[in-house]
Coordinates of C-alpha atoms in Angstrom, one line a residue:
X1 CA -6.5 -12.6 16.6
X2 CA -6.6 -11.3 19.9
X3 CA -4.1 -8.9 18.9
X4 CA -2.3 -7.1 15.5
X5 CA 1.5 -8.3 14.5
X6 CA 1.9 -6.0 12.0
X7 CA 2.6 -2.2 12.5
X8 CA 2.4 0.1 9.0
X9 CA 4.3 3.1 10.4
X10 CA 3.6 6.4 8.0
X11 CA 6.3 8.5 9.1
X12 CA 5.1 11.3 7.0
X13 CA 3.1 11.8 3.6
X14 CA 6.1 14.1 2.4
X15 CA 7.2 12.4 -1.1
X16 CA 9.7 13.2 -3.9
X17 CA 7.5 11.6 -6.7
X18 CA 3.7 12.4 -8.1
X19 CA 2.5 9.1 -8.4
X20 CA -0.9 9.4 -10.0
X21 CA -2.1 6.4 -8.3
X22 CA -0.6 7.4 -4.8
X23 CA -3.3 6.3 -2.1
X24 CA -2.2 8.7 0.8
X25 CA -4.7 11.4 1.4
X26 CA -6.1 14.6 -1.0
X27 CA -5.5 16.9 2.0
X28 CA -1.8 16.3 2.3
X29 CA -2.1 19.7 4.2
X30 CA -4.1 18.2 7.0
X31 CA -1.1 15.9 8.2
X32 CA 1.7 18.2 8.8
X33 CA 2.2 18.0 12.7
X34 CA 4.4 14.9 12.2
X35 CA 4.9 12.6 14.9
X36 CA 7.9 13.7 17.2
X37 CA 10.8 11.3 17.0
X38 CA 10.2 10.8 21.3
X39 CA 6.7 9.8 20.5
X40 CA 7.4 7.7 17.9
X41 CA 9.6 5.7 20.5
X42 CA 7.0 5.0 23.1
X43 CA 4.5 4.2 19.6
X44 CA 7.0 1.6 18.9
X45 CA 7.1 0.5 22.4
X46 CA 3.6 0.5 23.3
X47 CA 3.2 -1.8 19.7
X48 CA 5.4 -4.6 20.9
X49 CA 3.7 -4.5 24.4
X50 CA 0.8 -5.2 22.0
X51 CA 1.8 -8.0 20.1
X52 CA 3.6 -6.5 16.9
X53 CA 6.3 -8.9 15.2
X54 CA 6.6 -6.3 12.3
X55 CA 7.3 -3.0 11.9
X56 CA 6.8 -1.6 8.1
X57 CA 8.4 2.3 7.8
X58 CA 6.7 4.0 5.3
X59 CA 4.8 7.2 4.2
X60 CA 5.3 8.9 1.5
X61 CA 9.2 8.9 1.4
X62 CA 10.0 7.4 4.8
X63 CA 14.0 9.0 3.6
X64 CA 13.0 12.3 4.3
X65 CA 12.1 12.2 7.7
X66 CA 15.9 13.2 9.6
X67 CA 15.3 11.0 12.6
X68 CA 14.7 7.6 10.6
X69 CA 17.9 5.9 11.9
X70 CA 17.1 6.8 14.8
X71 CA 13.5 5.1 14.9
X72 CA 14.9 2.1 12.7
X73 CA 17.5 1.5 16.0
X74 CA 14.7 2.0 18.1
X75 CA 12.2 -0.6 16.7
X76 CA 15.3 -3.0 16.1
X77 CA 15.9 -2.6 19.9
X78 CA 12.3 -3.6 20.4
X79 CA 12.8 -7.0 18.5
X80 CA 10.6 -5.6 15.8
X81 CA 11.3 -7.1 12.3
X82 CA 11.9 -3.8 10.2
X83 CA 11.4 -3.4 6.5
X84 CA 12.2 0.0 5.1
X85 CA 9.0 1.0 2.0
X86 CA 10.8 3.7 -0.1
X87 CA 10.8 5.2 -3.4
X88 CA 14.8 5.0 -2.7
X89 CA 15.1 8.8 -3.6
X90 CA 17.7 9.7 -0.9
X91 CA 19.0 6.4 -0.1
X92 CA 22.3 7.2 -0.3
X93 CA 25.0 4.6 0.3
X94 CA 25.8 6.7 3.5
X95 CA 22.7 6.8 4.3
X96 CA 22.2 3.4 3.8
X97 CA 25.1 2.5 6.1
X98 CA 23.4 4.5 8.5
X99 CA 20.5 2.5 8.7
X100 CA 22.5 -1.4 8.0
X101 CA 24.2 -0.6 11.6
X102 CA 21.3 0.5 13.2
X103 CA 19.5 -2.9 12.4
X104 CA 17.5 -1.9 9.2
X105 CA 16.0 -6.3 8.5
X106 CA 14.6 -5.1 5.3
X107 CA 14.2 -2.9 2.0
X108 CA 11.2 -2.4 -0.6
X109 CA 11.5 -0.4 -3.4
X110 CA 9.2 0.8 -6.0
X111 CA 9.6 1.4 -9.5
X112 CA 7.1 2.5 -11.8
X113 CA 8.1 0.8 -15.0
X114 CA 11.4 -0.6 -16.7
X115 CA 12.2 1.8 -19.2
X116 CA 13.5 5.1 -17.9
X117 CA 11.3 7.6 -19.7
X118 CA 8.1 5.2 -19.2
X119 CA 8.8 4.7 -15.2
X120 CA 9.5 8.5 -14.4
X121 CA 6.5 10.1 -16.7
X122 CA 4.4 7.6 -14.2
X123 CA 6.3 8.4 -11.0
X124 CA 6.7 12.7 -12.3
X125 CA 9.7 12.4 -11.3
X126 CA 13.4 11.5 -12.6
X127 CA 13.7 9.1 -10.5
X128 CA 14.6 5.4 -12.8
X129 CA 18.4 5.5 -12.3
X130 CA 18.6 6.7 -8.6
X131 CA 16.2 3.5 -8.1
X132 CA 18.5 0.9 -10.0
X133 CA 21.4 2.1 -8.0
X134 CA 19.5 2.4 -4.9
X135 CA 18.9 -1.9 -5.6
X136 CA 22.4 -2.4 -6.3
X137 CA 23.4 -0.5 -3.1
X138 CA 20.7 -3.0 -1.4
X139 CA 22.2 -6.2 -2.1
X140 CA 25.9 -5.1 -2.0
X141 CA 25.1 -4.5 1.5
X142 CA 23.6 -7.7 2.7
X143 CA 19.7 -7.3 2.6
X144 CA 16.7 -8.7 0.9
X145 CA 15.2 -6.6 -1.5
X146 CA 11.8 -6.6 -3.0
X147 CA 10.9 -4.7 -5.8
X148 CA 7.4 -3.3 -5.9
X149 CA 5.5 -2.4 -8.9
X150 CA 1.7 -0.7 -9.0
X151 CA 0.6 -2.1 -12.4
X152 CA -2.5 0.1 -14.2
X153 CA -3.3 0.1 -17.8
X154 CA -0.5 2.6 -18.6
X155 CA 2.1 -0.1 -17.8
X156 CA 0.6 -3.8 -17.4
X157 CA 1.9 -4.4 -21.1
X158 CA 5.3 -4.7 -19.9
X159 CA 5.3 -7.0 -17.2
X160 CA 7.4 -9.1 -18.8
X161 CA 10.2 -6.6 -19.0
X162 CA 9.3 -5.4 -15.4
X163 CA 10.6 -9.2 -14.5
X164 CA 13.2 -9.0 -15.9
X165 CA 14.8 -6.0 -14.3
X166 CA 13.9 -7.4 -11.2
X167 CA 16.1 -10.4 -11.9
X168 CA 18.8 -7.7 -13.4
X169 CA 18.9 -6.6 -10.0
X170 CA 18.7 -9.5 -8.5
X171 CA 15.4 -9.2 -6.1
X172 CA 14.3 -11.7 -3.5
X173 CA 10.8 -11.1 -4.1
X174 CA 9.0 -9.1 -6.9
X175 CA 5.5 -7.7 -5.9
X176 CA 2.9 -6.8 -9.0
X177 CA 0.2 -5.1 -7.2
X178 CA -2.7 -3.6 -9.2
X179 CA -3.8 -0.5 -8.1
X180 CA -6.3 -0.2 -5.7
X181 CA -8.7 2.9 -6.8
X182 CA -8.3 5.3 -3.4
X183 CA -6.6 8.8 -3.4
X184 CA -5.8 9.9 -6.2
X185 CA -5.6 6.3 -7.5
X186 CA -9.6 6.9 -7.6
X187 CA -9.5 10.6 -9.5
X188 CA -7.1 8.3 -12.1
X189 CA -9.3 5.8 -12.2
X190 CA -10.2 5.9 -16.0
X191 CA -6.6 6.3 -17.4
X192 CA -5.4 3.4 -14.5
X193 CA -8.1 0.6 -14.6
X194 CA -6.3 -2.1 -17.6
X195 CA -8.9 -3.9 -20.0
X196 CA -9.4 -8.0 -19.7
X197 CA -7.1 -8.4 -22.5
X198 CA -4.0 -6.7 -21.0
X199 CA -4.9 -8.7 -17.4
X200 CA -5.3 -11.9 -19.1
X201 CA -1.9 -11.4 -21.1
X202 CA 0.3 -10.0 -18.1
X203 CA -1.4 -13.5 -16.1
X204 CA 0.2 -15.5 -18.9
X205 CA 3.4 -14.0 -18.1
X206 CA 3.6 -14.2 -14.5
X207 CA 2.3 -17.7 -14.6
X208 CA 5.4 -18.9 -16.8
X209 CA 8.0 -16.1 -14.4
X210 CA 6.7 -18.2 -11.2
X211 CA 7.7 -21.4 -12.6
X212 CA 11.1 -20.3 -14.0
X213 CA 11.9 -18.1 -11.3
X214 CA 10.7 -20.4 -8.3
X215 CA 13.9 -21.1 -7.0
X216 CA 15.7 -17.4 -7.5
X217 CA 12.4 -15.4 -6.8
X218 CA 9.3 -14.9 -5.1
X219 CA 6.7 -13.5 -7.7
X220 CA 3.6 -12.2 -6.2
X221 CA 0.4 -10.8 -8.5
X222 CA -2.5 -9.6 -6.9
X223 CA -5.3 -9.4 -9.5
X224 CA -7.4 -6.1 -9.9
X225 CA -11.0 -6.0 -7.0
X226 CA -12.7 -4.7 -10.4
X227 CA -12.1 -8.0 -11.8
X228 CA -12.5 -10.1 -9.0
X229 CA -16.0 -12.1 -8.6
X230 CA -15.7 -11.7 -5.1
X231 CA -13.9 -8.9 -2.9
X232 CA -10.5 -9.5 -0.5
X233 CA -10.6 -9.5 3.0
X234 CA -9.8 -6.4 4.6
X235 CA -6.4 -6.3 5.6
X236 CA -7.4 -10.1 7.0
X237 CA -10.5 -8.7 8.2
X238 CA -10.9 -5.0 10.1
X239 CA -8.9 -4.3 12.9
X240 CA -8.0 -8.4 13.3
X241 CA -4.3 -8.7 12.2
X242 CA -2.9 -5.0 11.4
X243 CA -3.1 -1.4 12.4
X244 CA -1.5 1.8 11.0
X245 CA -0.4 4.7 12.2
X246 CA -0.2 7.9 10.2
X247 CA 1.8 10.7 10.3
X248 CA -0.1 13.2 13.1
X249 CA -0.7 10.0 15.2
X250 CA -4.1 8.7 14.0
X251 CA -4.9 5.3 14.4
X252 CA -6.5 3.1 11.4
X253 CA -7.3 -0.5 10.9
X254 CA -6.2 0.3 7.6
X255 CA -4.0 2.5 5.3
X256 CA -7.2 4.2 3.5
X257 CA -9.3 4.3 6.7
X258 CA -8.6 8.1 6.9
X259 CA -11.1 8.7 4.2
X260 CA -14.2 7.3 6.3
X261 CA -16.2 9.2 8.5
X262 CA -15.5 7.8 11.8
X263 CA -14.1 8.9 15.1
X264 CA -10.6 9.1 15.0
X265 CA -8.2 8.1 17.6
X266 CA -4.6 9.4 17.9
X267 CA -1.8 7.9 20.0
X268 CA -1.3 11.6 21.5
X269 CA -4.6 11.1 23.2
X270 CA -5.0 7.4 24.3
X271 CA -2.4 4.5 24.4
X272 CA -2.3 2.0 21.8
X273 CA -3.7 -1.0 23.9
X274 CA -6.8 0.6 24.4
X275 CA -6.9 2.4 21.3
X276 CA -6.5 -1.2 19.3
X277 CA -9.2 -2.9 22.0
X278 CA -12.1 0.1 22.8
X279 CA -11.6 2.6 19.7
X280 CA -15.0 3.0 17.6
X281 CA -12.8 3.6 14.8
X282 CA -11.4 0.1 15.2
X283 CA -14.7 -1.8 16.6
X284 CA -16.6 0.1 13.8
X285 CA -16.7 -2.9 11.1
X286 CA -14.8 -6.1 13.2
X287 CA -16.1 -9.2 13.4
X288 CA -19.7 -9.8 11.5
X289 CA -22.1 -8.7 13.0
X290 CA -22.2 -5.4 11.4
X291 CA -22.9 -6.8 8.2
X292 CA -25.6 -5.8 6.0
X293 CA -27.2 -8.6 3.7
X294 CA -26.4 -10.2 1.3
X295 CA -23.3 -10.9 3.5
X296 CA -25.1 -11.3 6.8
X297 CA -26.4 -14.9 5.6
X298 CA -23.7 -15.6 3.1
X299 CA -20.7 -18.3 3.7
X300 CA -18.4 -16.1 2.5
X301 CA -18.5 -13.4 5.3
X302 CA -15.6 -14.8 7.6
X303 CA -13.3 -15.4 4.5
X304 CA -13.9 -12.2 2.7
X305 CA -15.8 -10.2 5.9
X306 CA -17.7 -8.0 3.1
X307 CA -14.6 -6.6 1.5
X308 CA -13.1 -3.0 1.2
X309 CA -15.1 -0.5 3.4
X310 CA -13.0 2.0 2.0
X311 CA -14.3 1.1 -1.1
X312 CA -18.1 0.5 -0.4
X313 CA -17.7 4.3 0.9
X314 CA -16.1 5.4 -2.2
X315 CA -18.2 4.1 -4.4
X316 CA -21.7 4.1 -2.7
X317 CA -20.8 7.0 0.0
X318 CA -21.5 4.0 2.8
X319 CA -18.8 2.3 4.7
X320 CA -21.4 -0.7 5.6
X321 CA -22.6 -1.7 2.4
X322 CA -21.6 -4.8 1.1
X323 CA -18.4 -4.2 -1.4
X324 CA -19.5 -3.6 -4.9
X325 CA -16.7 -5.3 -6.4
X326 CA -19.1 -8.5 -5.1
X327 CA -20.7 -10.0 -8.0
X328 CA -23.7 -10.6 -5.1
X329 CA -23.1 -6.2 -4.1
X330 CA -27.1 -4.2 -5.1
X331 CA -24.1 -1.8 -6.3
X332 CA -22.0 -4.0 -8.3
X333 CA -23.2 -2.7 -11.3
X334 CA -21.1 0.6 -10.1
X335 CA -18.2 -2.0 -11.3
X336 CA -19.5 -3.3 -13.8
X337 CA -20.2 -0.3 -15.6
X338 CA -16.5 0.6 -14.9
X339 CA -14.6 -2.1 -15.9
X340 CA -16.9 -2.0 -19.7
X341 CA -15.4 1.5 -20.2
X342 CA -12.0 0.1 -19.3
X343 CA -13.1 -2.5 -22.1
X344 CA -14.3 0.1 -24.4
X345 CA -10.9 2.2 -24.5
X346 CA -8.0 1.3 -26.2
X347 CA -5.0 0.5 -23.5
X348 CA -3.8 4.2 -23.7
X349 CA -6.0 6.9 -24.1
X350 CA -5.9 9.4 -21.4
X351 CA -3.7 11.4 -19.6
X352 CA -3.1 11.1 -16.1
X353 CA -3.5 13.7 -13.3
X354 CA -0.4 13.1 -11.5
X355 CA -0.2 14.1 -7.1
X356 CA 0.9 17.6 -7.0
X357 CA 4.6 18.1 -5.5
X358 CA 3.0 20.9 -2.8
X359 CA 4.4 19.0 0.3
X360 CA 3.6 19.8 4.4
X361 CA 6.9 21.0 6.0
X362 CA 8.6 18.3 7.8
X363 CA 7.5 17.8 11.3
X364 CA 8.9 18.4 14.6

């Protein structure tokens, strides 16, 4: 594509909850000149003089930044399709009357399990009922709701109960996303990665919720990489379909980008035309011809375009290798040897090292 239609808009890193699988950044610290609500406008502007459809609001806890209605009516101004990512801690039905009128199109919430004490030991949080209510408040006022739910070995086992709150609260969609090992997702990784059984048993169960629920509810499950013979496409393939923009203004072709070593490129420097056309950070790895072997010569390399880089850098400290999660990766074994601990532990064994709670201060 000649140019992105999606827009991931990090309004700040700033969160209520200490999700130990959180993939925002270690240095939390690093990102605490937020974005100006003035140049958040002309971001918004400049991305539907690019091409951007849709705009997704998220962070952290997008709720906590003062201005959002006012960048919600902005984007909706724009003709941008809005859909608000939240943890729902501090959407208030004021606050979500707020953001109705000012053209909100969309809400995703997460939750981290569907027993109370379960889902806020994960999230750190007390957090279970303020997120039920926060649904409720969703539908009574007109939107589409989808409820979004980072599965890991500490709560894959009920999957089945996870459905069924999302049909409690009457979702539109219902996304099961296993965690993808970055932030502190990666220092978690141990406690987080689920063995075969528990993957093969929670497939079982979505397979028979897609049939039942096909007409009520959109159930999607996106299978561990670790398990995966071969890796997903990046985002679609780097900087080919999105781009996101992170709290200080950095530009990435991806959410995890900020963890490689390349050049950054900041919207308070350079427009976002050039930035998404000319940037190294976003030329660095599109296309193919950058590709090592064994993708280089394989057929796979414009349907999968060598996987993660994030995670050929986290796991061989080399954004251009091939993915390891690739059954055909020199590195796979780095996986492999992973996913038979996973195999060797019991479902729960260890304790997870949950995101601290030490926030930046809120922005200008």
């Amino acid at each position: 594509m000649d140019s992105p239609f999606g827009l991931l808009a990090e309004l700040t890193y700033r969160c209520p909850l200490a999700c130990a699988y959180c993939s925002n950044p270690l240095n939390l610290a690093d990102y605490s000149d937020e974005l100006a609500t003035h140049e958040w406008r002309r971001v918004l502007g400049e991305a539907r003089d690019l091409g951007v459809l849709q705009c997704h609001l998220s962070g952290g806890e997008p709720l906590l930044r003062r201005d959002l209605v006012e960048i919600v009516a902005e984007a909706h101004g724009l003709g941008l399709y809005t859909n608000l990512v939240t943890s729902a801690l501090g959407f208030s039905r004021s606050r979500a009357e707020q953001l109705r009128a000012a053209g909100l199109d969309h809400v995703q919430i997460s939750i981290q399990a569907d027993e109370p004490a379960v889902s806020d030991r994960i999230a750190g949080t007390p957090s279970f009922h303020r997120k039920v209510e926060a649904m409720g408040v969703v539908k009574e006022l007109g939107w589409p709701l989808t409820v979004n739910v980072v599965l890991h070995r500490q709560n894959i086992d009920r999957v089945a109960d996870v459905l069924g709150l999302a049909e409690e609260v009457r979702a539109d969609r219902v996304e099961l996303a296993n965690t993808q090992y970055y932030g502190w997702a990666r220092v978690n990784r141990e406690a987080l990665l689920p063995s075969r059984a528990q993957l093969e048993a929670a497939e079982v169960v979505v397979r028979a919720a897609r049939e039942r629920l096909r007409d009520r509810m959109d159930v999607l499950y996106v299978v561990p990489d670790y398990y995966s013979r071969y890796p997903k496409p990046c985002m679609g393939g780097w900087a080919s379909r999105q781009l996101t923009v992170t709290p200080d203004g950095d530009v990435l072709p991806c959410p995890a980008a900020q963890s490689l070593p390349l050049p950054r490129a900041s919207v308070r420097d350079a427009a976002l035309d050039w930035i998404w056309a000319e940037a190294p950070v976003m030329n660095a790895f599109r296309g193919t011809d950058w590709m090592p072997e064994p993708c280089r010569s394989c057929e796979r390399r414009e349907r999968d375009f060598g996987g993660c880089r994030c995670q050929a850098f986290q796991l061989t400290g080399d954004a251009a290798r091939t993915d390891p999660v690739c059954h055909l990766s020199p590195d796979h074994d780095l996986v492999a040897d992973a996913v038979r601990a996973a195999n060797d532990r019991r479902p729960i064994d260890l304790q997870l090292v949950p995101r601290p709670h030490r926030l930046p201060e809120e922005g200008k």
